[in-house]
Amino acid sequence: MKVAGLSTLPPGRRATVSERLGGPLLLLAAVALAIFLLLPLGALLLGAVRDDAGAFSLARFAEFAATPGMATAVWNTLWVAVVVTAITVPLAFVYAYAIERACLPLRGLWRIVGLSALLGPSLVGAIAFIQWFGTQGVLKAWLGETSVYGPVGIVMATVYASFPHALMILVVALATADGRLYEAADALSASRWRKFVTVTLPGARYGLISAALVVFAYSVSEFGIPKVIGGNFPVLAVEIYVQVVGQHNFGRGAVVALLLLLPVLLAFAIDWWVQRRQQAGLSARAVPYRPRPDWRRDLPLLFYCLLLAMAMLGILGMAAYTSLVRFWPYNLELSLDHYIYGLAEAGVLDAWLNSLRIAGLTALFGTPFVFFTAWLLEKGQGGPTGLRPLVRALAALPMGVPGLVLGIGYILFFNAPDNPLNGLYQTLAIMVIANIVHYYTACHLTALTALKGIDREFEAVSASLKVSPFVTLWRVTLPVCLPAVLEIARYLFINAMTTVSALVFLYSPTTLPASVAILNLDEAGELGPAAAMATLIVLTSTAISLLYSFVTHLLFRRHQAWRQGQR
Amino acid sequence: MAHLEITQLTKRYGAFVALERIELAVERGEFLVLLGPSGCGKTTLLRAIAGLERQDEGRIVHAGRDISQLSPALRDYGIVFQSYALFPNLSVADNVAYGLNSRRADRRLVRKRVEEMLELVGLPGSQPKFPAQLSGGQQQRVALARALATSPDLLLLDEPLSALDAIERVRLRSEIRSLQNRLGVTTIMVTHDQEEALAMADRIVVMRGGRIQQIGGPQEIYRAPGNDFVADFIGRGNLLDATGAGPQHVRVGDLLLRCAGPTSEGHRQRFYVRPEDIRLHGTLDQGENSFYAHVLKCEFLGAYSLVTLQAPTGDGRPLVAQFSSNYLCGREIHPGATLRVGIPAEHLRPLPEAA
């Protein structure tokens, strides 16, 4: 900022210490994000354009293009993602429509079941589908001659795993409707279909685009599912794993990772661009839409929800059932053998403890870092020009970076012998950091939404009263935003508990997380213990979710006096 | 030297000039109102005084201290916003004491001060309540108490009444004014409501497009607007294009009117007339400056009626007259009727040439 006449000013302080602290602190956050996000991605880029001697060359790309089967892998990845998107988005849209726009009994239950896939690693679906439709599957006949090991299984398991992601977006998109538009349509005696096409769909179109892009990106970057159920069907994500973990060919891995990064980054760039164009759809005067009971609409939708919920519970249940069955499919006696002998005695139960530790630390350190950075960004002042746009961009970027890509970036960057941070490699700390960075964007947006929701003059008022902004953060902003803070902590914990992608490259024998252990158990043919581990993760996530609901419920009751109308 | 002196204050947002070379002096104990349409720069000026926006050029001197480059916390003022900005999770008492606690004052003194302040704004005993349990007007009173609790030297009010309903707004505005009189605290208020400005201010600063249009007392601003914009923005007005026709006479369309000021033959001049200054004559009354006019529209607004008239004023613009109900004494005015109206010479006010 141009400050004219500065030299004529009397000497002395121009700002209080705490006012001057905001800029440097935000700069610190930016540096942290740059080290743990930008630099690894940079290392990835460099790794891809350097030959073995370290000179600049595009040889790796040429090599990659010449490798037989790579073109097939690229093609497979793309068409599977398109098919998954085409199935998931309509499925989730109708489900979300049933929850938000119909008068169904037990709305909350349908919602929870719809999101249940989030509680476990993506592998849960893959394992369950093997049990349902695999070689010894219960419903093998349903698929006829087609084998589940391959594109069919990948599509089914990915649809299951990405469904809640689409559902969350679409529920939000459909939840905010202006009732006046429907009243106007009714007054003009528009038909049900016409109302749907002219009012409902346009209102949800940004949500639909967003959901489609998220599902597409999810499918492209998903690695565990094709690994477990994909058979010999080559896709890019598995290719990276094979190159890096199997053959220790980091350069080739970097090339494939870049290839994977491109469509995902593109998808999120499009989404970001589309969302920016979105005007605030709901003005302050809008009247929320309240659906009226109508059995001709509600009954089919109830039936639909019931069907989907049963399918989803069937998948989750099958994983749990597999973990309890002594020897599938020959001895269906129930026992805890897989837990006792498969996990505890085999020394794999440590993985679950590792995961608990990682998830706990991710939530413990990630939540304050995310919230404090968002607060500095939104409410703070100072710092060099361009710092704020930079932090905003850094916070938005992780959404477009698949975990696999981040993981390889971490290997290339932190494993370099001349990196002073080399000591972090293969520690618990780096896995925690990778998780925080990987899931940064969603948490950042949650924090930002909460911060934007409170009066923007709080800082001005406290400055006029000579109260430090940090005191106001502690006494006012944090208590008001507590629900969002808890939500961030829960989100980080559950994702850290269930994620495979980034961690698969970063663990050491002593820090093996549970979700990766499933992968290894499956690879060793130990489907029972794998299912047991998956079930343990689901149970842990469920417990944390219940704890979260309990705490927020308590919070709203305690703060009833002032949280009126905030829920 | 004035208590608050602003010199050459300029603020730009890119190519947009929000404030252009503002010169303003505020006297100690004065109630100054910044008035103007939205986007005129009044809020930016207030925020610059508060240090919430940093000016590009210019100086602000408060009580002899140059505060131009100081952060908000180092300036000495209390501020009240349109949105109240009360801390929702703190009780009324804690809100009012917010600026007191940090000074590590004695608890008992703090409690006493809170009690005193709440008494002052007419909300005794509401200490344990939360803001959400109060009405809008009560919340704004708490915000006022909070701003005044630290005895600031300057009180800044940013559209404090705009979020309130009409009745509450009128009540609170006289309360604020009498409170300010009692405490004698120098106050600067921003508003877009001219009635509010006229009712509350010692002096009004009319702004447009980042510039000050006129500074003056309410009477002065209303009676002698400095330019078209002020004439148009404050109250209603009729603009008349006139040509001088001999000493103290001007020709307006087909009318020959006497005016109070000197004129010269052929000299083009503009006048304006407040609607309430137009007189209603008897149909056959040939008083000075009277003429026939056609009623186009009559709006009955309770205490007065607004009558749109077609008169031979030349440019075809209708003339708006305002007749108070007790002046009309029950006489009804219907569209299509012809009235004899007049403009007393002293109410034909010359307007400076448009800038």
Short mmCIF file of C-alpha atoms in Angstrom, two decimals, chain A residues 81-479:
data_model
loop_
_atom_site.label_atom_id
_atom_site.label_comp_id
_atom_site.label_asym_id
_atom_site.label_seq_id
_atom_site.Cartn_x
_atom_site.Cartn_y
_atom_site.Cartn_z
CA ALA A 81 -14.14 -42.95 -14.39
CA VAL A 82 -16.75 -41.84 -16.92
CA VAL A 83 -18.89 -44.93 -16.31
CA VAL A 84 -18.59 -44.54 -12.54
CA THR A 85 -19.61 -40.87 -12.80
CA ALA A 86 -22.55 -41.68 -15.06
CA ILE A 87 -23.83 -44.21 -12.54
CA THR A 88 -23.01 -42.54 -9.22
CA VAL A 89 -24.32 -39.04 -9.86
CA PRO A 90 -27.88 -40.02 -10.90
CA LEU A 91 -28.04 -42.60 -8.10
CA ALA A 92 -26.93 -40.03 -5.54
CA PHE A 93 -29.14 -37.30 -7.00
CA VAL A 94 -32.33 -39.32 -6.62
CA TYR A 95 -31.25 -40.37 -3.13
CA ALA A 96 -30.52 -36.77 -2.15
CA TYR A 97 -33.81 -35.69 -3.73
CA ALA A 98 -35.64 -38.27 -1.63
CA ILE A 99 -33.95 -36.99 1.54
CA GLU A 100 -34.44 -33.28 0.89
CA ARG A 101 -37.51 -32.93 -1.29
CA ALA A 102 -39.84 -35.69 -0.21
CA CYS A 103 -41.60 -36.44 3.03
CA LEU A 104 -39.94 -39.70 3.99
CA PRO A 105 -40.06 -41.17 7.45
CA LEU A 106 -36.63 -41.62 9.11
CA ARG A 107 -34.89 -39.01 6.96
CA GLY A 108 -31.91 -38.95 9.29
CA LEU A 109 -31.46 -42.70 9.02
CA TRP A 110 -31.42 -42.66 5.20
CA ARG A 111 -28.87 -39.94 5.33
CA ILE A 112 -26.57 -41.76 7.72
CA VAL A 113 -26.81 -45.01 5.76
CA GLY A 114 -26.15 -43.08 2.55
CA LEU A 115 -22.93 -41.72 4.00
CA SER A 116 -21.91 -44.99 5.69
CA ALA A 117 -19.29 -45.82 3.06
CA LEU A 118 -17.19 -42.97 4.45
CA LEU A 119 -16.65 -44.88 7.68
CA GLY A 120 -14.31 -47.44 6.17
CA PRO A 121 -11.49 -47.50 3.66
CA SER A 122 -12.51 -47.77 0.02
CA LEU A 123 -11.28 -51.34 0.16
CA VAL A 124 -14.32 -52.38 2.22
CA GLY A 125 -16.48 -52.23 -0.89
CA ALA A 126 -13.93 -54.16 -2.93
CA ILE A 127 -13.68 -56.92 -0.32
CA ALA A 128 -17.44 -57.14 0.05
CA PHE A 129 -18.03 -57.32 -3.70
CA ILE A 130 -15.51 -60.16 -3.93
CA GLN A 131 -17.51 -62.01 -1.30
CA TRP A 132 -20.81 -61.31 -3.04
CA PHE A 133 -19.83 -61.83 -6.66
CA GLY A 134 -16.33 -63.37 -6.63
CA THR A 135 -15.28 -66.88 -7.54
CA GLN A 136 -16.91 -68.22 -4.41
CA GLY A 137 -19.41 -65.43 -4.16
CA VAL A 138 -22.94 -65.82 -2.91
CA LEU A 139 -24.49 -64.04 -5.86
CA LYS A 140 -21.95 -65.06 -8.50
CA ALA A 141 -24.77 -66.20 -10.77
CA TRP A 142 -26.08 -62.65 -11.05
CA LEU A 143 -23.09 -61.65 -13.16
CA GLY A 144 -23.44 -64.65 -15.50
CA GLU A 145 -20.22 -65.30 -17.34
CA THR A 146 -18.66 -61.96 -16.44
CA SER A 147 -15.96 -62.00 -13.81
CA VAL A 148 -16.12 -59.50 -11.00
CA TYR A 149 -12.34 -59.25 -11.03
CA GLY A 150 -11.90 -56.48 -13.55
CA PRO A 151 -13.79 -53.42 -14.73
CA VAL A 152 -17.13 -54.68 -13.40
CA GLY A 153 -15.83 -55.01 -9.87
CA ILE A 154 -13.90 -51.77 -10.06
CA VAL A 155 -16.97 -49.87 -11.23
CA MET A 156 -19.22 -51.41 -8.57
CA ALA A 157 -16.81 -50.81 -5.72
CA THR A 158 -15.95 -47.28 -6.89
CA VAL A 159 -19.62 -46.36 -7.22
CA TYR A 160 -20.14 -47.56 -3.67
CA ALA A 161 -17.11 -45.69 -2.35
CA SER A 162 -17.76 -42.41 -4.20
CA PHE A 163 -21.52 -42.38 -3.55
CA PRO A 164 -21.32 -40.50 -0.22
CA HIS A 165 -19.06 -37.84 -1.73
CA ALA A 166 -21.65 -37.10 -4.41
CA LEU A 167 -24.47 -37.40 -1.90
CA MET A 168 -23.00 -34.78 0.44
CA ILE A 169 -22.71 -32.23 -2.35
CA LEU A 170 -26.16 -32.95 -3.78
CA VAL A 171 -27.89 -32.88 -0.40
CA VAL A 172 -26.49 -29.40 0.14
CA ALA A 173 -27.48 -28.35 -3.38
CA LEU A 174 -31.04 -29.57 -2.90
CA ALA A 175 -31.40 -28.40 0.68
CA THR A 176 -31.36 -24.74 -0.28
CA ALA A 177 -34.37 -24.06 -2.40
CA ASP A 178 -36.53 -20.99 -2.58
CA GLY A 179 -40.08 -22.06 -1.78
CA ARG A 180 -41.43 -18.98 -3.56
CA LEU A 181 -40.28 -20.33 -6.91
CA TYR A 182 -42.37 -23.47 -6.36
CA GLU A 183 -45.33 -21.41 -5.24
CA ALA A 184 -45.02 -19.30 -8.37
CA ALA A 185 -44.82 -22.46 -10.49
CA ASP A 186 -47.89 -23.84 -8.73
CA ALA A 187 -49.73 -20.58 -9.29
CA LEU A 188 -48.95 -20.92 -13.00
CA SER A 189 -50.20 -24.52 -12.75
CA ALA A 190 -46.97 -26.04 -13.98
CA SER A 191 -46.85 -29.82 -14.12
CA ARG A 192 -44.72 -31.86 -11.76
CA TRP A 193 -42.22 -32.62 -14.53
CA ARG A 194 -42.08 -29.02 -15.65
CA LYS A 195 -41.39 -27.84 -12.12
CA PHE A 196 -38.62 -30.41 -11.86
CA VAL A 197 -37.02 -29.36 -15.13
CA THR A 198 -37.44 -25.61 -14.76
CA VAL A 199 -36.96 -25.08 -11.03
CA THR A 200 -35.34 -28.07 -9.33
CA LEU A 201 -32.70 -28.99 -11.88
CA PRO A 202 -31.46 -25.44 -12.56
CA GLY A 203 -31.27 -24.85 -8.82
CA ALA A 204 -29.11 -27.94 -8.38
CA ARG A 205 -27.03 -27.65 -11.51
CA TYR A 206 -23.91 -26.37 -9.82
CA GLY A 207 -24.18 -29.16 -7.30
CA LEU A 208 -24.57 -31.69 -10.12
CA ILE A 209 -21.51 -30.41 -11.95
CA SER A 210 -19.53 -30.36 -8.74
CA ALA A 211 -20.63 -33.88 -7.80
CA ALA A 212 -19.77 -35.23 -11.26
CA LEU A 213 -16.28 -33.72 -11.16
CA VAL A 214 -15.63 -34.95 -7.64
CA VAL A 215 -16.70 -38.49 -8.51
CA PHE A 216 -14.67 -38.43 -11.71
CA ALA A 217 -11.57 -37.28 -9.85
CA TYR A 218 -12.19 -39.84 -7.12
CA SER A 219 -12.40 -42.67 -9.62
CA VAL A 220 -9.28 -41.59 -11.53
CA SER A 221 -7.16 -41.38 -8.41
CA GLU A 222 -8.56 -44.38 -6.52
CA PHE A 223 -5.92 -47.00 -6.10
CA GLY A 224 -7.01 -49.49 -3.45
CA ILE A 225 -10.09 -50.72 -5.28
CA PRO A 226 -8.44 -51.70 -8.58
CA LYS A 227 -5.60 -53.17 -6.57
CA VAL A 228 -7.93 -55.49 -4.68
CA ILE A 229 -10.68 -56.30 -7.16
CA GLY A 230 -9.16 -55.23 -10.48
CA GLY A 231 -7.47 -58.49 -11.36
CA ASN A 232 -5.24 -57.91 -14.35
CA PHE A 233 -7.13 -54.86 -15.52
CA PRO A 234 -4.47 -52.12 -15.83
CA VAL A 235 -5.23 -48.63 -14.57
CA LEU A 236 -2.91 -45.70 -13.92
CA ALA A 237 -3.19 -45.62 -10.14
CA VAL A 238 -2.10 -49.23 -9.78
CA GLU A 239 0.62 -48.62 -12.35
CA ILE A 240 2.17 -45.97 -10.09
CA TYR A 241 2.14 -48.38 -7.17
CA VAL A 242 3.76 -51.10 -9.25
CA GLN A 243 6.45 -48.73 -10.52
CA VAL A 244 7.30 -47.20 -7.17
CA VAL A 245 6.74 -49.92 -4.60
CA GLY A 246 7.29 -52.91 -6.86
CA GLN A 247 10.15 -51.76 -9.05
CA HIS A 248 11.49 -48.74 -7.15
CA ASN A 249 11.37 -46.81 -10.39
CA PHE A 250 10.64 -43.37 -8.91
CA GLY A 251 11.18 -41.50 -12.18
CA ARG A 252 8.61 -43.58 -14.03
CA GLY A 253 6.31 -43.30 -11.02
CA ALA A 254 6.62 -39.51 -11.21
CA VAL A 255 5.65 -39.53 -14.89
CA VAL A 256 2.57 -41.64 -14.22
CA ALA A 257 1.72 -39.48 -11.20
CA LEU A 258 1.83 -36.36 -13.36
CA LEU A 259 -0.47 -38.07 -15.81
CA LEU A 260 -2.84 -38.83 -12.96
CA LEU A 261 -2.57 -35.32 -11.56
CA LEU A 262 -3.61 -33.72 -14.84
CA PRO A 263 -7.22 -34.92 -15.17
CA VAL A 264 -7.87 -34.50 -11.46
CA LEU A 265 -6.42 -31.01 -11.33
CA LEU A 266 -8.39 -30.17 -14.45
CA ALA A 267 -11.60 -31.47 -12.91
CA PHE A 268 -11.14 -29.33 -9.81
CA ALA A 269 -10.09 -26.30 -11.83
CA ILE A 270 -13.32 -26.59 -13.81
CA ASP A 271 -15.29 -27.02 -10.62
CA TRP A 272 -13.63 -24.00 -9.05
CA TRP A 273 -14.36 -21.94 -12.16
CA VAL A 274 -17.98 -23.06 -12.27
CA GLN A 275 -18.55 -22.39 -8.57
CA ARG A 276 -17.13 -18.91 -8.94
CA ARG A 277 -19.71 -18.10 -11.55
CA GLN A 278 -22.44 -19.22 -9.26
CA GLN A 279 -24.38 -16.30 -7.90
CA ALA A 280 -25.75 -16.57 -4.44
CA GLY A 281 -28.76 -18.65 -5.38
CA LEU A 282 -30.63 -17.85 -2.24
CA SER A 283 -31.32 -14.28 -1.26
CA ALA A 284 -32.01 -13.32 2.31
CA ARG A 285 -35.68 -13.05 1.49
CA ALA A 286 -36.02 -16.57 0.19
CA VAL A 287 -38.58 -18.74 1.88
CA PRO A 288 -37.23 -22.23 2.50
CA TYR A 289 -39.01 -24.87 0.50
CA ARG A 290 -40.98 -27.34 2.59
CA PRO A 291 -42.19 -30.42 0.74
CA ARG A 292 -45.75 -31.49 1.44
CA PRO A 293 -46.59 -35.19 1.76
CA ASP A 294 -47.58 -36.73 -1.55
CA TRP A 295 -47.63 -40.54 -1.65
CA ARG A 296 -47.29 -40.71 -5.43
CA ARG A 297 -43.88 -39.13 -5.07
CA ASP A 298 -42.93 -40.33 -1.60
CA LEU A 299 -43.73 -44.01 -1.96
CA PRO A 300 -41.47 -44.76 -4.95
CA LEU A 301 -38.73 -42.66 -3.38
CA LEU A 302 -39.06 -44.49 -0.07
CA PHE A 303 -38.80 -47.77 -1.93
CA TYR A 304 -35.73 -46.48 -3.76
CA CYS A 305 -34.03 -45.39 -0.55
CA LEU A 306 -34.85 -48.70 1.07
CA LEU A 307 -33.30 -50.57 -1.84
CA LEU A 308 -30.12 -48.52 -1.89
CA ALA A 309 -29.77 -48.50 1.88
CA MET A 310 -30.14 -52.27 1.96
CA ALA A 311 -27.50 -52.63 -0.73
CA MET A 312 -25.11 -50.35 1.15
CA LEU A 313 -25.71 -52.11 4.45
CA GLY A 314 -25.31 -55.40 2.61
CA ILE A 315 -21.86 -54.34 1.47
CA LEU A 316 -20.78 -53.12 4.88
CA GLY A 317 -22.41 -56.13 6.52
CA MET A 318 -20.70 -58.55 4.18
CA ALA A 319 -17.30 -57.19 5.19
CA ALA A 320 -18.20 -57.59 8.85
CA TYR A 321 -19.65 -61.05 8.22
CA THR A 322 -16.50 -62.17 6.37
CA SER A 323 -14.43 -61.10 9.33
CA LEU A 324 -16.45 -63.35 11.61
CA VAL A 325 -16.75 -66.44 9.42
CA ARG A 326 -14.23 -69.16 10.19
CA PHE A 327 -13.39 -70.28 6.65
CA TRP A 328 -15.36 -68.84 3.73
CA PRO A 329 -17.33 -70.47 2.13
CA TYR A 330 -16.73 -73.93 3.59
CA ASN A 331 -17.10 -73.30 7.27
CA LEU A 332 -19.59 -70.55 8.00
CA GLU A 333 -19.34 -70.93 11.75
CA LEU A 334 -18.96 -67.56 13.46
CA SER A 335 -15.85 -66.86 15.50
CA LEU A 336 -13.34 -64.18 16.35
CA ASP A 337 -10.50 -66.23 14.90
CA HIS A 338 -9.58 -63.63 12.28
CA TYR A 339 -9.30 -61.00 14.94
CA ILE A 340 -7.40 -63.16 17.39
CA TYR A 341 -5.16 -65.27 15.16
CA GLY A 342 -5.23 -63.25 11.95
CA LEU A 343 -4.56 -59.89 13.56
CA ALA A 344 -3.50 -60.01 17.18
CA GLU A 345 -1.32 -63.12 17.09
CA ALA A 346 0.09 -62.25 13.69
CA GLY A 347 1.24 -58.93 15.08
CA VAL A 348 -0.93 -56.92 12.67
CA LEU A 349 -3.06 -55.41 15.37
CA ASP A 350 -0.31 -52.88 15.92
CA ALA A 351 -1.37 -51.42 12.61
CA TRP A 352 -4.71 -50.52 14.10
CA LEU A 353 -2.97 -48.82 17.02
CA ASN A 354 -0.75 -46.99 14.54
CA SER A 355 -3.81 -45.79 12.68
CA LEU A 356 -5.41 -44.61 15.89
CA ARG A 357 -2.26 -42.71 16.71
CA ILE A 358 -1.98 -41.21 13.22
CA ALA A 359 -5.66 -40.25 13.12
CA GLY A 360 -5.53 -38.80 16.61
CA LEU A 361 -2.44 -36.73 15.87
CA THR A 362 -3.83 -35.61 12.51
CA ALA A 363 -6.96 -34.29 14.21
CA LEU A 364 -5.01 -32.87 17.14
CA PHE A 365 -2.51 -30.88 15.08
CA GLY A 366 -4.46 -30.45 11.85
CA THR A 367 -7.54 -28.86 13.39
CA PRO A 368 -5.80 -25.94 15.13
CA PHE A 369 -3.49 -25.37 12.19
CA VAL A 370 -6.32 -25.27 9.66
CA PHE A 371 -8.57 -23.12 11.80
CA PHE A 372 -5.87 -20.69 12.88
CA THR A 373 -4.62 -20.27 9.32
CA ALA A 374 -8.15 -19.67 8.06
CA TRP A 375 -8.64 -17.14 10.84
CA LEU A 376 -5.42 -15.29 10.01
CA LEU A 377 -6.45 -15.29 6.37
CA GLU A 378 -10.02 -14.13 6.92
CA LYS A 379 -9.80 -11.88 9.97
CA GLY A 380 -6.17 -10.91 10.21
CA GLN A 381 -4.27 -8.10 8.60
CA GLY A 382 -0.78 -7.36 7.46
CA GLY A 383 1.84 -9.44 5.76
CA PRO A 384 3.42 -8.80 2.37
CA THR A 385 1.24 -8.12 -0.67
CA GLY A 386 0.18 -11.26 -2.46
CA LEU A 387 0.44 -13.37 0.68
CA ARG A 388 -3.30 -13.77 1.08
CA PRO A 389 -4.02 -14.85 -2.52
CA LEU A 390 -1.07 -17.25 -2.21
CA VAL A 391 -2.41 -18.86 0.98
CA ARG A 392 -5.86 -19.08 -0.61
CA ALA A 393 -4.40 -20.89 -3.61
CA LEU A 394 -2.30 -23.18 -1.41
CA ALA A 395 -5.38 -24.06 0.62
CA ALA A 396 -7.42 -24.87 -2.51
CA LEU A 397 -4.73 -26.93 -4.23
CA PRO A 398 -4.81 -30.15 -2.15
CA MET A 399 -8.36 -30.86 -3.37
CA GLY A 400 -6.93 -31.37 -6.84
CA VAL A 401 -3.97 -33.52 -5.80
CA PRO A 402 -4.67 -37.25 -5.46
CA GLY A 403 -3.14 -38.89 -2.40
CA LEU A 404 -0.99 -41.15 -4.56
CA VAL A 405 0.56 -38.15 -6.27
CA LEU A 406 1.16 -36.42 -2.96
CA GLY A 407 2.74 -39.60 -1.61
CA ILE A 408 5.21 -39.89 -4.49
CA GLY A 409 6.00 -36.21 -4.19
CA TYR A 410 6.80 -36.81 -0.52
CA ILE A 411 9.10 -39.72 -1.35
CA LEU A 412 10.94 -37.76 -4.00
CA PHE A 413 11.24 -34.67 -1.85
CA PHE A 414 11.89 -35.97 1.66
CA ASN A 415 13.88 -39.02 0.66
CA ALA A 416 16.42 -36.88 -1.16
CA PRO A 417 19.68 -37.26 0.80
CA ASP A 418 20.49 -33.55 0.68
CA ASN A 419 17.12 -32.47 2.08
CA PRO A 420 17.53 -31.20 5.65
CA LEU A 421 14.06 -32.56 6.40
CA ASN A 422 15.22 -36.01 5.38
CA GLY A 423 14.91 -37.16 8.99
CA LEU A 424 11.11 -37.00 8.68
CA TYR A 425 11.04 -39.75 6.11
CA GLN A 426 9.34 -42.93 7.27
CA THR A 427 8.27 -41.40 10.59
CA LEU A 428 4.81 -41.13 12.02
CA ALA A 429 5.13 -37.35 11.74
CA ILE A 430 5.36 -37.35 7.96
CA MET A 431 2.24 -39.50 7.69
CA VAL A 432 0.36 -37.11 9.95
CA ILE A 433 1.55 -34.14 7.88
CA ALA A 434 0.64 -35.89 4.63
CA ASN A 435 -2.86 -36.48 5.96
CA ILE A 436 -3.32 -32.88 7.04
CA VAL A 437 -2.16 -31.59 3.66
CA HIS A 438 -4.15 -34.20 1.72
CA TYR A 439 -7.45 -33.27 3.42
CA TYR A 440 -6.65 -29.59 3.85
CA THR A 441 -9.10 -28.04 1.39
CA ALA A 442 -12.34 -29.42 2.77
CA CYS A 443 -11.31 -28.48 6.33
CA HIS A 444 -10.22 -25.04 5.21
CA LEU A 445 -13.57 -24.44 3.52
CA THR A 446 -15.44 -25.57 6.62
CA ALA A 447 -13.42 -23.16 8.76
CA LEU A 448 -13.82 -20.36 6.26
CA THR A 449 -17.59 -20.81 6.03
CA ALA A 450 -17.87 -20.68 9.80
CA LEU A 451 -15.66 -17.59 10.00
CA LYS A 452 -17.57 -15.82 7.24
CA GLY A 453 -20.78 -16.60 9.10
CA ILE A 454 -19.91 -14.43 12.07
CA ASP A 455 -20.09 -10.66 12.14
CA ARG A 456 -17.16 -9.22 10.24
CA GLU A 457 -16.87 -6.26 12.59
CA PHE A 458 -15.83 -8.24 15.69
CA GLU A 459 -12.18 -7.48 15.07
CA ALA A 460 -12.92 -3.80 14.48
CA VAL A 461 -14.93 -3.58 17.68
CA SER A 462 -12.26 -5.28 19.76
CA ALA A 463 -9.58 -3.05 18.26
CA SER A 464 -11.61 0.02 19.22
CA LEU A 465 -11.88 -1.41 22.74
CA LYS A 466 -8.10 -1.98 22.79
CA VAL A 467 -8.52 -5.73 23.08
CA SER A 468 -5.98 -7.91 21.28
CA PRO A 469 -7.34 -9.82 18.28
CA PHE A 470 -6.02 -13.01 19.85
CA VAL A 471 -8.11 -12.43 22.94
CA THR A 472 -11.17 -12.01 20.74
CA LEU A 473 -10.26 -15.18 18.86
CA TRP A 474 -10.13 -17.05 22.15
CA ARG A 475 -13.11 -15.47 23.88
CA VAL A 476 -15.52 -15.06 20.98
CA THR A 477 -14.54 -16.44 17.58
CA LEU A 478 -13.47 -19.88 18.75
CA PRO A 479 -16.50 -20.52 20.96
#
